[in-house]
CSV table of C-alpha atoms in Angstrom, one decimal:
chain,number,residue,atom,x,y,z
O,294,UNK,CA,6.2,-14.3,-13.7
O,295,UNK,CA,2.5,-13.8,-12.8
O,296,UNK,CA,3.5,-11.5,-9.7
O,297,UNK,CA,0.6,-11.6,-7.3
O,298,UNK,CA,-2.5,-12.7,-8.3
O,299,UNK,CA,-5.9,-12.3,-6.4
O,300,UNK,CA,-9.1,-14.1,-6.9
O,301,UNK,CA,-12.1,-13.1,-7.3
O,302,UNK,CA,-12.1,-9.5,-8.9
O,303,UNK,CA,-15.6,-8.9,-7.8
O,304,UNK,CA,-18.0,-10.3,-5.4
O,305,UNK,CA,-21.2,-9.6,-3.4
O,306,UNK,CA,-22.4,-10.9,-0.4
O,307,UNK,CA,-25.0,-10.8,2.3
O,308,UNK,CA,-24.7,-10.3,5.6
O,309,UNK,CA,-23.6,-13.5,7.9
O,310,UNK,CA,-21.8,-15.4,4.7
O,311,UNK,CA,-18.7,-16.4,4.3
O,312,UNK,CA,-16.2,-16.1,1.8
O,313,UNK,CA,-12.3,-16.4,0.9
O,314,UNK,CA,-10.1,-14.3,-1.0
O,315,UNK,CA,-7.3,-15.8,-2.7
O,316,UNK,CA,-3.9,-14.5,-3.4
O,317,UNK,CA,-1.0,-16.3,-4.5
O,318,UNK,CA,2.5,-14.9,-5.7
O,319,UNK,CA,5.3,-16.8,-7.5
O,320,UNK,CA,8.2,-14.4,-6.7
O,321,UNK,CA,9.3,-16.5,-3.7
O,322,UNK,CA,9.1,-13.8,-1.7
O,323,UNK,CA,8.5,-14.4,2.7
O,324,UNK,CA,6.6,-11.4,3.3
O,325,UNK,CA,2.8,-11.6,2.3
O,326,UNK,CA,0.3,-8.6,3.6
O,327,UNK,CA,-4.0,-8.1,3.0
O,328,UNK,CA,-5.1,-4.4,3.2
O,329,UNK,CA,-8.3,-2.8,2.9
O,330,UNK,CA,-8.7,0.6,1.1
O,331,UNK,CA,-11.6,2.7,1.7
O,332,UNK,CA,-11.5,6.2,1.0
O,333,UNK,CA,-10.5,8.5,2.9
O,334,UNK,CA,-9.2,6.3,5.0
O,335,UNK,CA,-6.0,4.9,2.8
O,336,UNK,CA,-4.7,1.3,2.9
O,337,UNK,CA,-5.0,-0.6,6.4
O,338,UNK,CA,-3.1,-3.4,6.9
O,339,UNK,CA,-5.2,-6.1,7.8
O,340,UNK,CA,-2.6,-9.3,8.4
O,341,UNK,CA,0.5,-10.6,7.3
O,342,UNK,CA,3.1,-13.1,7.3
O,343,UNK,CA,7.0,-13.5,7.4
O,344,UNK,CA,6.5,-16.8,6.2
O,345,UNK,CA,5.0,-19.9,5.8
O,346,UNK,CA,3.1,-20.9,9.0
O,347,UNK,CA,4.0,-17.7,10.2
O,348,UNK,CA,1.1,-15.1,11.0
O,349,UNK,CA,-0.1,-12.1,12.6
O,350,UNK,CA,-2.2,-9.3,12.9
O,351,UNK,CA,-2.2,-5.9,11.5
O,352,UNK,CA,-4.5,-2.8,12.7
O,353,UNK,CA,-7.9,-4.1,11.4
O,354,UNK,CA,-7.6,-7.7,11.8
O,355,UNK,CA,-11.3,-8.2,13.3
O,356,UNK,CA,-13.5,-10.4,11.6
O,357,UNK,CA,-10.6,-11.5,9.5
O,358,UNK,CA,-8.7,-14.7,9.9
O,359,UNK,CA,-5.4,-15.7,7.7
O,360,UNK,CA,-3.3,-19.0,7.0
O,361,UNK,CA,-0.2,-19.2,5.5
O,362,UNK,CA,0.9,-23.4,4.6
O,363,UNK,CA,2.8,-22.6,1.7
O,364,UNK,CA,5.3,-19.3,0.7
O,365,UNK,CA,3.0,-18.9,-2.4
O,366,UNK,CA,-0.5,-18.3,-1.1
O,367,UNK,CA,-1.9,-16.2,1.8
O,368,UNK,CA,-6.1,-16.3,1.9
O,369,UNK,CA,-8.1,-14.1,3.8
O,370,UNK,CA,-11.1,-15.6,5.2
O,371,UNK,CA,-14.3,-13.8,6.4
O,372,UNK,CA,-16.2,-15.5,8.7
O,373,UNK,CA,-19.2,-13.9,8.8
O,374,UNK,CA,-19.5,-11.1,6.7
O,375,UNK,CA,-20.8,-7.6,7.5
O,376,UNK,CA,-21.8,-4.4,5.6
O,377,UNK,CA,-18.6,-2.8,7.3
O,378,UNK,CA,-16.5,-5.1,5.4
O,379,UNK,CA,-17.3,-3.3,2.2
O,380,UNK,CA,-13.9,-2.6,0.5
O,381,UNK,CA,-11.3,-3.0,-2.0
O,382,UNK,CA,-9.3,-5.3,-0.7
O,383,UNK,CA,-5.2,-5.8,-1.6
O,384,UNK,CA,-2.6,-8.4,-1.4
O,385,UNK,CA,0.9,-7.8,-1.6
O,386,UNK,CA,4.2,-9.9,-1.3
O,387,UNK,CA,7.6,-8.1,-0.7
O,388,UNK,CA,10.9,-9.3,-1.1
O,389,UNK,CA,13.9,-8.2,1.3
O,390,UNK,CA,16.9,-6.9,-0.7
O,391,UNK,CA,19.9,-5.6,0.7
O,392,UNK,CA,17.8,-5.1,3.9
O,393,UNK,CA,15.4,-3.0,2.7
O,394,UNK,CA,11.7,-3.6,1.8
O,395,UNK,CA,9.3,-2.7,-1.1
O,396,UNK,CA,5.8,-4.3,-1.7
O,397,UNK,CA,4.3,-5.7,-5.1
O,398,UNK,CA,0.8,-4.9,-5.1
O,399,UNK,CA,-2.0,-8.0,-6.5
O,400,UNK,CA,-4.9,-6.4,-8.6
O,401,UNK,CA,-7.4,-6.1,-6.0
O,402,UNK,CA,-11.1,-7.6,-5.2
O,403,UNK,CA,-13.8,-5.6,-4.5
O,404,UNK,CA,-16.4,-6.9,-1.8
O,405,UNK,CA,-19.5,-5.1,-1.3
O,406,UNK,CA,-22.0,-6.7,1.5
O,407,UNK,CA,-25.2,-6.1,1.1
S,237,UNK,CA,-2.3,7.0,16.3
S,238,UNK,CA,-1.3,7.6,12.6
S,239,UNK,CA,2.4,6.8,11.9
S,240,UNK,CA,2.0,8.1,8.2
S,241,UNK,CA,-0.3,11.6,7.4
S,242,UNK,CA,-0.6,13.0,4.1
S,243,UNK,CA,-2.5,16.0,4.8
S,244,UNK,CA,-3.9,17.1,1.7
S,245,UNK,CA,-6.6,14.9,0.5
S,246,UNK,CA,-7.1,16.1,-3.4
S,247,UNK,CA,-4.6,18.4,-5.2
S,248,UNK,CA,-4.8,20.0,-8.2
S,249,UNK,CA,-2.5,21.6,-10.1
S,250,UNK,CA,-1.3,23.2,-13.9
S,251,UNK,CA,0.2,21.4,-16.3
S,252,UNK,CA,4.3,22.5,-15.9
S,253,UNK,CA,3.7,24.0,-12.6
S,254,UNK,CA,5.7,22.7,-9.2
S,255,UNK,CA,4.0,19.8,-7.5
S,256,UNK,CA,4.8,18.6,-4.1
S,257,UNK,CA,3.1,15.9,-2.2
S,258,UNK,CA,3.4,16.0,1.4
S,259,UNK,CA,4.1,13.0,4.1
S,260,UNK,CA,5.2,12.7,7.7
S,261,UNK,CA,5.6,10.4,9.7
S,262,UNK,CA,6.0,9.6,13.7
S,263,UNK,CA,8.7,6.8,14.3
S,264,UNK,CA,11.7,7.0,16.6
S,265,UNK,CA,13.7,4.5,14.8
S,266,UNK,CA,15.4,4.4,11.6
S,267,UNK,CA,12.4,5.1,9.3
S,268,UNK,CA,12.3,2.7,6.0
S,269,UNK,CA,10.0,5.2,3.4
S,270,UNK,CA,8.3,4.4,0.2
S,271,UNK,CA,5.9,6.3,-2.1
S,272,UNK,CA,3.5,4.7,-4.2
S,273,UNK,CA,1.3,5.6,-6.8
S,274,UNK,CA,-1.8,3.6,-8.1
S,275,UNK,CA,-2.8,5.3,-11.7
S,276,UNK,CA,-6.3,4.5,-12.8
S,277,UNK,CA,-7.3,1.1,-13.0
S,278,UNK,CA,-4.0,-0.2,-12.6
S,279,UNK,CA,-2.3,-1.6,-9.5
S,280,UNK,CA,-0.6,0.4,-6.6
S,281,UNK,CA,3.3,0.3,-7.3
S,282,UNK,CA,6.3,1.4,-5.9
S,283,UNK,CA,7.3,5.1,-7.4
S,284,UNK,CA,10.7,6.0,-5.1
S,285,UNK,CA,12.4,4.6,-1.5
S,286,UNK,CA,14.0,7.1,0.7
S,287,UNK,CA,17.1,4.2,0.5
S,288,UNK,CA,17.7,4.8,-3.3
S,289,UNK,CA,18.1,8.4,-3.6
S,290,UNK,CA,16.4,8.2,-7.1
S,291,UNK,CA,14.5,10.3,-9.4
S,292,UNK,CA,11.8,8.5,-10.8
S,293,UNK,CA,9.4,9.8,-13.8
S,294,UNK,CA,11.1,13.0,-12.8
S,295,UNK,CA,9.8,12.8,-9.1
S,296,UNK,CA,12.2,12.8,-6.1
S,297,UNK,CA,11.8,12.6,-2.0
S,298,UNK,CA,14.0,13.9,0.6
S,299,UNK,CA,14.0,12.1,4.2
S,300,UNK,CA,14.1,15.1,7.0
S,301,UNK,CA,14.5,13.2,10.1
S,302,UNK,CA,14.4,16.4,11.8
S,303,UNK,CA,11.2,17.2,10.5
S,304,UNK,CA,10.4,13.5,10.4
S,305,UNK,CA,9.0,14.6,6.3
S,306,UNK,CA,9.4,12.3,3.6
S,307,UNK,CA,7.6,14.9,1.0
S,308,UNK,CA,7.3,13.6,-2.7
S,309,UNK,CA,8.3,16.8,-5.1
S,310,UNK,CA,8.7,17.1,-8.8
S,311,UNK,CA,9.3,20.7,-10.9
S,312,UNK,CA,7.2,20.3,-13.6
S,313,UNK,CA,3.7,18.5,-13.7
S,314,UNK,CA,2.4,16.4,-16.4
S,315,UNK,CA,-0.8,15.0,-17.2
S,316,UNK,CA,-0.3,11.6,-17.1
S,317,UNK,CA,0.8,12.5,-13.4
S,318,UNK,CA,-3.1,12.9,-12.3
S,319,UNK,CA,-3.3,9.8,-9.5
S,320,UNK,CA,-3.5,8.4,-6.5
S,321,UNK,CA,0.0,9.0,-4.3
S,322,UNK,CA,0.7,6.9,-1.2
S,323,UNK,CA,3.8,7.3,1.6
S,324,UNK,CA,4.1,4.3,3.1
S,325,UNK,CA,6.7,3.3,6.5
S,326,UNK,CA,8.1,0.3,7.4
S,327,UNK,CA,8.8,-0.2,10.7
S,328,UNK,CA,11.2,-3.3,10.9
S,329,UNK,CA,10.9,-4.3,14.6
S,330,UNK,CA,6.7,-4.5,14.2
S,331,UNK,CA,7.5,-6.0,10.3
S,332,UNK,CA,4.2,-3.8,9.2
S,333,UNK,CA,3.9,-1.0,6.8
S,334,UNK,CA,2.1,1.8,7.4
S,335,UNK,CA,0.5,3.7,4.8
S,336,UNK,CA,-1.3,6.9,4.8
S,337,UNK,CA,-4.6,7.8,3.4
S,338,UNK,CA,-3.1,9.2,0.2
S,339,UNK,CA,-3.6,12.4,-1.6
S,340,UNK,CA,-5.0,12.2,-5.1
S,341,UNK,CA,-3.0,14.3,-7.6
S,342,UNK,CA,-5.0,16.2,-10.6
S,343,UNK,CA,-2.7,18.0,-13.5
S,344,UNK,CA,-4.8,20.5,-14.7
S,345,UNK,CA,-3.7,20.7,-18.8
């Protein structure tokens, strides 16, 4: 098993482009999650997903929009992108066993926005 | 508000000395807790669940409800502990982990 894979490792941007980050896992698990980490302030969740065709919104969903048509892949789309949106940015999948959770963590991309 | 706080931002300590890395946390419910760790350049991953009552490279964590603490302790500190530590809550009727702002652990040799 891959685990969870993200796409691209690195990229830069200007302001006002557009961009997706991939991230696929081949676990089969339901649960599917994008956080940004920026120091100091720890991981955020950004969305998730229960499911395929099942999303919704974390604590820093703005400027941030998600799809989910499969159980293996979960982009993150920025519409516009801002200097704000600087970050590493994780995906992680999680299984449910025996009613409890735990996350597998993709590698990470790194965005800077100039 | 923060659901998960890990107050101490950077902590160093000797090689073979006590560690403990504290976490609270504000939910009402029945808390689902995790810690995990993200070593240099390598990926965050799970280190110990409050469900499995585990020691794990030596490190365990007690749930206090009553305290609502979930701190990560282990007696004697080795180098290759030096990273990044993370308490994380899942809340089950929201679906969404929380995840404090992590305290970065330094084992002095």
């Amino acid at each position: 098993n891959a685990g969870v894979t993200q796409t691209p490792k690195f990229q830069v941007l200007k302001t006002g482009q557009s961009m997706t980050l991939q991230c696929a896992q081949d676990m089969n698990h339901e649960y599917m999650s994008w956080y940004r980490q920026d120091p100091g302030m720890g991981l955020r969740l950004i969305h998730y997903s229960v499911g395929a065709g099942i999303t919704d919104q974390g604590e820093v969903p703005n400027g941030y929009n998600v799809s989910r048509s499969t159980t293996e892949d979960f982009p993150l789309r920025l519409l516009s992108a801002a200097p704000s949106q600087t970050s590493v940015y994780f995906c992680a999948s999680s299984p449910e066993r025996g009613g409890y959770h735990e996350q597998y963590f993709g590698p990470g991309t790194r965005l800077t926005v100039t | 508000a923060q659901r998960v706080t890990q107050p101490e931002k950077l902590l160093s300590v000797f090689k073979g000395a006590p560690v403990e890395l504290k976490c609270n946390y504000s939910y009402s419910g029945s808390p689902e807790l995790f810690w995990y760790v993200q070593y240099s350049r390598q990926r965050l991953q799970l280190l110990l669940r409050h469900i499995s009552r585990e020691s794990i490279k030596g490190f365990t964590a007690d749930l206090n409800k009553g305290e609502t603490s979930f701190h990560l302790k282990k007696p004697f500190a080795q180098e290759e502990d030096s990273a990044m530590y993370y308490c994380a809550l899942f809340i089950r009727t929201g679906n969404q982990f929380y995840f404090g702002t992590g305290t970065s652990l330094t084992v002095i040799p």
